[in-house]
Amino acid sequence: MANVGRMHDWFHSYFSEEHRTVTLRTLAGRTMYLTVDPSNVEHILKTNFHNYPKGQRVHSVLQDFLGDGIFNADGETWKKHRKVASVEFSNKKLKQMSLHTFRLDALRLLHLLRHHTARPLDIQDLLMRMTMDSLCKVGFGVDLGNLSPSLPNATFGSAFDNVNAVIVTRIINPIWKIQRALNIGKERFVKANIKILNTFTWDVIQKRKADIQDGEIIEAREDLLSRFMKYNKGKDGAYSDVELRDSILNFMIAGRDTTAVALSWFLYCICEHPHVADKIYKEGLDVLGLQENHQLDFEEVAQKLDYESLAKMHYLHAALSETLRLYPPVPRDGKTVLKNDILPDGTHVEKGAQISYVPYSMGRMKFLWGPDALSYNPQRWLRDGVFQPESPFKFSAFQAGPRICLGKESAYLQMKITASMLLHFFKFSLVKEHTVKYRVMMVMPIANGLYVHVSPR
């Protein structure tokens, strides 16, 4: 328990080029395997995919939060969610809605920053607010207004964060089910915050169902909830209200937290390496055909950021990917061993054990990334100025195989729009007395926020 606060570095300390897979025993006496070997990762996520489901234990830990949504499901339930989500995420109208939404919310963020340059601010909090607003619009068709100038109390977002922070401790707490049954300790806190999430979600679903009475209203909507409801019309295996709730909350945790966390670590990295910010700024000028002394306002620059122009920003893409290498939003991903198996590196794994690949450690292994593995160097992703993707079994921030992240393109889209606009108009520097370290949750945010000074470029 002493290492809980530095869990990812504790796990990382076990690995080396000679020790790419390790076996540990949990407090409850369970066997747990951890690996950073890409051949093992490919075996787990692709080659022998069906032998490594999420498993009942992980499912029970997350059940009251994520239900049977795509993030927490296995088997036929997962296949159903995956099939529907794959179709919806490739829809052109949803992509255009996402582009418009991400630009609009980035603009709201910039307008806030313009009026908050006199004192340090927690940029991670603002990014969390931004992505919550974006994902609620794309997911629910609801604008929470978390980036309003008054910075209102973000009740839904706070409840989401509170559950996220506590629920991960169930993995190492052998008596959490007893605490939940007695409604004591942290489990009482989880229950209260899940109630907030459910109240909001059920209310949105019921209001949207009422809209279905007016076919014109529902057909005009392009948010995911409405699209799932359109999918329900006249089809076998239609989504129940519970499945709608689970699907949208899974979409939220997969997209909102991860993107905000990635952008927060990105800004930390460019504060530590200001020459990277300068290169991104100059690349943006070149791609958008602007001069350094141009007089365009926020809105005019935002309109120039479309799929075509963003695709040409190779250095920005590299800088974001380098951030994800060192600070993956999901630092460890666990599976359950269904049957006894032998991994490609020769490790024998036992039925019923937990096995995890560890993106946090994989991004720091010299045998994978070279002697400068711990250095932040976007150039490693470029060849002749063009971004070169790595194998998803080596760079595993978005998973791989059948469960590869459906929102990868959308995540890069929002990150590139936001990062490009922020660095086009502002400079950032860290508050010197502020210590930056991670917080152990389902995702890996910066503990106590990221406090920065903001100044116009």
PDB file of C-alpha atoms in Angstrom, residues 157-333:
ATOM      1  CA  GLY A 157     -17.650  16.604 -14.229  1.00  0.00           C
ATOM      2  CA  SER A 158     -16.738  16.620 -10.543  1.00  0.00           C
ATOM      3  CA  ALA A 159     -18.854  13.530  -9.896  1.00  0.00           C
ATOM      4  CA  PHE A 160     -17.205  11.837 -12.855  1.00  0.00           C
ATOM      5  CA  ASP A 161     -13.728  12.647 -11.492  1.00  0.00           C
ATOM      6  CA  ASN A 162     -14.622  11.624  -7.952  1.00  0.00           C
ATOM      7  CA  VAL A 163     -15.803   8.171  -9.026  1.00  0.00           C
ATOM      8  CA  ASN A 164     -12.786   7.736 -11.291  1.00  0.00           C
ATOM      9  CA  ALA A 165     -10.389   8.551  -8.457  1.00  0.00           C
ATOM     10  CA  VAL A 166     -11.869   6.144  -5.923  1.00  0.00           C
ATOM     11  CA  ILE A 167     -13.049   3.216  -7.995  1.00  0.00           C
ATOM     12  CA  VAL A 168      -9.534   2.261  -9.115  1.00  0.00           C
ATOM     13  CA  THR A 169      -8.610   1.526  -5.478  1.00  0.00           C
ATOM     14  CA  ARG A 170     -11.045  -1.386  -5.529  1.00  0.00           C
ATOM     15  CA  ILE A 171      -8.394  -3.348  -7.417  1.00  0.00           C
ATOM     16  CA  ILE A 172      -6.182  -3.437  -4.317  1.00  0.00           C
ATOM     17  CA  ASN A 173      -8.890  -3.297  -1.637  1.00  0.00           C
ATOM     18  CA  PRO A 174     -10.059  -6.841  -0.776  1.00  0.00           C
ATOM     19  CA  ILE A 175     -13.021  -5.617   1.326  1.00  0.00           C
ATOM     20  CA  TRP A 176     -14.520  -3.013  -1.016  1.00  0.00           C
ATOM     21  CA  LYS A 177     -17.678  -5.067  -1.585  1.00  0.00           C
ATOM     22  CA  ILE A 178     -18.300  -5.215   2.165  1.00  0.00           C
ATOM     23  CA  GLN A 179     -17.774  -1.462   2.422  1.00  0.00           C
ATOM     24  CA  ARG A 180     -20.186  -0.911  -0.449  1.00  0.00           C
ATOM     25  CA  ALA A 181     -22.827  -3.135   1.138  1.00  0.00           C
ATOM     26  CA  LEU A 182     -22.481  -1.236   4.440  1.00  0.00           C
ATOM     27  CA  ASN A 183     -22.255   2.128   2.644  1.00  0.00           C
ATOM     28  CA  ILE A 184     -19.117   3.133   4.559  1.00  0.00           C
ATOM     29  CA  GLY A 185     -15.696   4.562   3.787  1.00  0.00           C
ATOM     30  CA  LYS A 186     -14.866   5.552   0.231  1.00  0.00           C
ATOM     31  CA  GLU A 187     -17.679   3.361  -1.092  1.00  0.00           C
ATOM     32  CA  ARG A 188     -20.232   5.754   0.384  1.00  0.00           C
ATOM     33  CA  PHE A 189     -18.534   8.518  -1.616  1.00  0.00           C
ATOM     34  CA  VAL A 190     -18.666   6.400  -4.795  1.00  0.00           C
ATOM     35  CA  LYS A 191     -22.370   5.679  -4.342  1.00  0.00           C
ATOM     36  CA  ALA A 192     -23.254   9.361  -3.873  1.00  0.00           C
ATOM     37  CA  ASN A 193     -21.351  10.451  -6.972  1.00  0.00           C
ATOM     38  CA  ILE A 194     -22.686   7.652  -9.173  1.00  0.00           C
ATOM     39  CA  LYS A 195     -26.164   8.811  -8.160  1.00  0.00           C
ATOM     40  CA  ILE A 196     -25.321  12.269  -9.573  1.00  0.00           C
ATOM     41  CA  LEU A 197     -24.128  10.717 -12.847  1.00  0.00           C
ATOM     42  CA  ASN A 198     -27.188   8.509 -13.144  1.00  0.00           C
ATOM     43  CA  THR A 199     -29.652  11.304 -12.362  1.00  0.00           C
ATOM     44  CA  PHE A 200     -28.194  13.479 -15.105  1.00  0.00           C
ATOM     45  CA  THR A 201     -27.931  10.654 -17.638  1.00  0.00           C
ATOM     46  CA  TRP A 202     -31.428   9.271 -17.070  1.00  0.00           C
ATOM     47  CA  ASP A 203     -32.865  12.775 -17.342  1.00  0.00           C
ATOM     48  CA  VAL A 204     -31.202  13.337 -20.726  1.00  0.00           C
ATOM     49  CA  ILE A 205     -32.352   9.939 -22.020  1.00  0.00           C
ATOM     50  CA  GLN A 206     -35.958  10.529 -20.955  1.00  0.00           C
ATOM     51  CA  LYS A 207     -36.026  13.989 -22.535  1.00  0.00           C
ATOM     52  CA  ARG A 208     -34.568  12.604 -25.754  1.00  0.00           C
ATOM     53  CA  LYS A 209     -37.137   9.796 -25.807  1.00  0.00           C
ATOM     54  CA  ALA A 210     -39.820  12.458 -25.571  1.00  0.00           C
ATOM     55  CA  ASP A 211     -38.241  14.134 -28.606  1.00  0.00           C
ATOM     56  CA  ILE A 212     -38.730  10.936 -30.587  1.00  0.00           C
ATOM     57  CA  GLN A 213     -42.434  11.753 -30.626  1.00  0.00           C
ATOM     58  CA  ASP A 214     -41.398  14.509 -33.048  1.00  0.00           C
ATOM     59  CA  GLY A 215     -39.519  12.671 -35.799  1.00  0.00           C
ATOM     60  CA  GLU A 216     -38.115  15.885 -37.204  1.00  0.00           C
ATOM     61  CA  ILE A 217     -36.348  16.726 -33.936  1.00  0.00           C
ATOM     62  CA  ILE A 218     -34.620  13.366 -33.472  1.00  0.00           C
ATOM     63  CA  GLU A 219     -33.638  13.063 -37.132  1.00  0.00           C
ATOM     64  CA  ALA A 220     -31.993  16.486 -37.020  1.00  0.00           C
ATOM     65  CA  ARG A 221     -29.753  15.552 -34.096  1.00  0.00           C
ATOM     66  CA  GLU A 222     -26.292  14.088 -34.730  1.00  0.00           C
ATOM     67  CA  ASP A 223     -25.064  13.440 -31.171  1.00  0.00           C
ATOM     68  CA  LEU A 224     -24.256   9.835 -30.268  1.00  0.00           C
ATOM     69  CA  LEU A 225     -27.251   9.338 -27.991  1.00  0.00           C
ATOM     70  CA  SER A 226     -29.624  10.385 -30.771  1.00  0.00           C
ATOM     71  CA  ARG A 227     -27.757   8.248 -33.281  1.00  0.00           C
ATOM     72  CA  PHE A 228     -28.025   5.209 -31.003  1.00  0.00           C
ATOM     73  CA  MET A 229     -31.754   5.900 -30.657  1.00  0.00           C
ATOM     74  CA  LYS A 230     -32.106   6.134 -34.435  1.00  0.00           C
ATOM     75  CA  TYR A 231     -30.301   2.806 -34.627  1.00  0.00           C
ATOM     76  CA  ASN A 232     -32.973   1.365 -32.328  1.00  0.00           C
ATOM     77  CA  LYS A 233     -35.780   1.982 -34.795  1.00  0.00           C
ATOM     78  CA  GLY A 234     -37.172  -1.271 -36.089  1.00  0.00           C
ATOM     79  CA  LYS A 235     -34.103  -3.370 -35.289  1.00  0.00           C
ATOM     80  CA  ASP A 236     -33.621  -6.549 -33.346  1.00  0.00           C
ATOM     81  CA  GLY A 237     -31.239  -6.194 -30.436  1.00  0.00           C
ATOM     82  CA  ALA A 238     -32.177  -2.543 -29.984  1.00  0.00           C
ATOM     83  CA  TYR A 239     -30.592  -0.641 -27.112  1.00  0.00           C
ATOM     84  CA  SER A 240     -32.440  -0.587 -23.790  1.00  0.00           C
ATOM     85  CA  ASP A 241     -32.363   2.567 -21.663  1.00  0.00           C
ATOM     86  CA  VAL A 242     -29.725   0.942 -19.451  1.00  0.00           C
ATOM     87  CA  GLU A 243     -27.568   0.153 -22.486  1.00  0.00           C
ATOM     88  CA  LEU A 244     -27.936   3.729 -23.704  1.00  0.00           C
ATOM     89  CA  ARG A 245     -26.769   4.982 -20.310  1.00  0.00           C
ATOM     90  CA  ASP A 246     -23.830   2.569 -20.253  1.00  0.00           C
ATOM     91  CA  SER A 247     -22.805   3.360 -23.829  1.00  0.00           C
ATOM     92  CA  ILE A 248     -22.695   7.109 -23.301  1.00  0.00           C
ATOM     93  CA  LEU A 249     -20.838   6.973 -19.968  1.00  0.00           C
ATOM     94  CA  ASN A 250     -18.285   4.591 -21.492  1.00  0.00           C
ATOM     95  CA  PHE A 251     -17.862   7.006 -24.378  1.00  0.00           C
ATOM     96  CA  MET A 252     -17.319   9.811 -21.861  1.00  0.00           C
ATOM     97  CA  ILE A 253     -14.584   8.064 -19.887  1.00  0.00           C
ATOM     98  CA  ALA A 254     -12.868   6.856 -23.046  1.00  0.00           C
ATOM     99  CA  GLY A 255     -12.816  10.313 -24.630  1.00  0.00           C
ATOM    100  CA  ARG A 256     -13.132  13.104 -22.090  1.00  0.00           C
ATOM    101  CA  ASP A 257     -10.557  12.208 -19.439  1.00  0.00           C
ATOM    102  CA  THR A 258      -7.962  10.760 -21.781  1.00  0.00           C
ATOM    103  CA  THR A 259      -7.899  13.775 -24.105  1.00  0.00           C
ATOM    104  CA  ALA A 260      -7.774  16.348 -21.300  1.00  0.00           C
ATOM    105  CA  VAL A 261      -5.040  14.416 -19.503  1.00  0.00           C
ATOM    106  CA  ALA A 262      -3.005  14.067 -22.701  1.00  0.00           C
ATOM    107  CA  LEU A 263      -3.280  17.802 -23.420  1.00  0.00           C
ATOM    108  CA  SER A 264      -2.269  18.621 -19.838  1.00  0.00           C
ATOM    109  CA  TRP A 265       0.888  16.518 -20.062  1.00  0.00           C
ATOM    110  CA  PHE A 266       1.547  17.988 -23.514  1.00  0.00           C
ATOM    111  CA  LEU A 267       1.516  21.523 -22.095  1.00  0.00           C
ATOM    112  CA  TYR A 268       3.789  20.379 -19.281  1.00  0.00           C
ATOM    113  CA  CYS A 269       6.226  18.994 -21.861  1.00  0.00           C
ATOM    114  CA  ILE A 270       6.258  22.129 -23.991  1.00  0.00           C
ATOM    115  CA  CYS A 271       6.776  24.268 -20.867  1.00  0.00           C
ATOM    116  CA  GLU A 272       9.838  22.142 -20.173  1.00  0.00           C
ATOM    117  CA  HIS A 273      10.897  22.327 -23.843  1.00  0.00           C
ATOM    118  CA  PRO A 274       9.868  25.770 -25.165  1.00  0.00           C
ATOM    119  CA  HIS A 275      11.703  25.208 -28.466  1.00  0.00           C
ATOM    120  CA  VAL A 276       9.060  22.559 -29.250  1.00  0.00           C
ATOM    121  CA  ALA A 277       6.304  25.150 -28.789  1.00  0.00           C
ATOM    122  CA  ASP A 278       8.153  27.515 -31.138  1.00  0.00           C
ATOM    123  CA  LYS A 279       8.435  24.809 -33.805  1.00  0.00           C
ATOM    124  CA  ILE A 280       4.727  24.008 -33.533  1.00  0.00           C
ATOM    125  CA  TYR A 281       3.900  27.709 -33.858  1.00  0.00           C
ATOM    126  CA  LYS A 282       6.063  28.087 -36.974  1.00  0.00           C
ATOM    127  CA  GLU A 283       4.653  24.912 -38.524  1.00  0.00           C
ATOM    128  CA  GLY A 284       1.159  26.313 -37.983  1.00  0.00           C
ATOM    129  CA  LEU A 285       2.078  29.525 -39.781  1.00  0.00           C
ATOM    130  CA  ASP A 286       3.466  27.580 -42.743  1.00  0.00           C
ATOM    131  CA  VAL A 287       0.519  25.196 -43.048  1.00  0.00           C
ATOM    132  CA  LEU A 288      -2.096  27.940 -42.692  1.00  0.00           C
ATOM    133  CA  GLY A 289      -0.236  30.306 -45.018  1.00  0.00           C
ATOM    134  CA  LEU A 290       0.136  33.049 -42.406  1.00  0.00           C
ATOM    135  CA  GLN A 291       2.836  35.601 -41.671  1.00  0.00           C
ATOM    136  CA  GLU A 292       4.217  36.036 -38.167  1.00  0.00           C
ATOM    137  CA  ASN A 293       2.797  39.558 -37.945  1.00  0.00           C
ATOM    138  CA  HIS A 294      -0.682  38.577 -39.141  1.00  0.00           C
ATOM    139  CA  GLN A 295      -3.707  40.211 -37.512  1.00  0.00           C
ATOM    140  CA  LEU A 296      -6.223  37.334 -37.667  1.00  0.00           C
ATOM    141  CA  ASP A 297      -8.393  36.841 -34.604  1.00  0.00           C
ATOM    142  CA  PHE A 298      -9.202  33.579 -32.793  1.00  0.00           C
ATOM    143  CA  GLU A 299     -12.230  32.783 -34.949  1.00  0.00           C
ATOM    144  CA  GLU A 300     -10.429  33.349 -38.262  1.00  0.00           C
ATOM    145  CA  VAL A 301      -7.599  30.995 -37.327  1.00  0.00           C
ATOM    146  CA  ALA A 302     -10.052  28.385 -36.016  1.00  0.00           C
ATOM    147  CA  GLN A 303     -11.879  28.315 -39.357  1.00  0.00           C
ATOM    148  CA  LYS A 304      -8.612  27.462 -41.103  1.00  0.00           C
ATOM    149  CA  LEU A 305      -8.172  24.364 -38.941  1.00  0.00           C
ATOM    150  CA  ASP A 306      -9.915  21.627 -40.906  1.00  0.00           C
ATOM    151  CA  TYR A 307      -9.081  17.974 -41.526  1.00  0.00           C
ATOM    152  CA  GLU A 308      -6.835  18.844 -44.466  1.00  0.00           C
ATOM    153  CA  SER A 309      -4.723  21.494 -42.732  1.00  0.00           C
ATOM    154  CA  LEU A 310      -4.411  19.506 -39.502  1.00  0.00           C
ATOM    155  CA  ALA A 311      -3.177  16.461 -41.436  1.00  0.00           C
ATOM    156  CA  LYS A 312      -0.237  18.552 -42.662  1.00  0.00           C
ATOM    157  CA  MET A 313       0.918  19.427 -39.138  1.00  0.00           C
ATOM    158  CA  HIS A 314       3.385  16.558 -38.811  1.00  0.00           C
ATOM    159  CA  TYR A 315       5.545  18.095 -36.090  1.00  0.00           C
ATOM    160  CA  LEU A 316       2.496  18.818 -33.920  1.00  0.00           C
ATOM    161  CA  HIS A 317       1.341  15.227 -34.393  1.00  0.00           C
ATOM    162  CA  ALA A 318       4.816  14.038 -33.403  1.00  0.00           C
ATOM    163  CA  ALA A 319       4.894  16.241 -30.293  1.00  0.00           C
ATOM    164  CA  LEU A 320       1.521  14.923 -29.153  1.00  0.00           C
ATOM    165  CA  SER A 321       2.556  11.320 -29.822  1.00  0.00           C
ATOM    166  CA  GLU A 322       5.776  11.848 -27.892  1.00  0.00           C
ATOM    167  CA  THR A 323       3.693  13.086 -24.970  1.00  0.00           C
ATOM    168  CA  LEU A 324       1.507   9.977 -25.171  1.00  0.00           C
ATOM    169  CA  ARG A 325       4.628   7.798 -25.236  1.00  0.00           C
ATOM    170  CA  LEU A 326       5.925   9.181 -21.938  1.00  0.00           C
ATOM    171  CA  TYR A 327       2.592  10.021 -20.299  1.00  0.00           C
ATOM    172  CA  PRO A 328      -0.075   7.643 -21.644  1.00  0.00           C
ATOM    173  CA  PRO A 329      -3.514   8.592 -20.287  1.00  0.00           C
ATOM    174  CA  VAL A 330      -4.167   4.912 -19.493  1.00  0.00           C
ATOM    175  CA  PRO A 331      -0.837   3.821 -17.980  1.00  0.00           C
ATOM    176  CA  ARG A 332      -1.727   0.165 -17.463  1.00  0.00           C
ATOM    177  CA  ASP A 333      -4.416  -2.047 -18.970  1.00  0.00           C
TER     178      ASP A 333
END
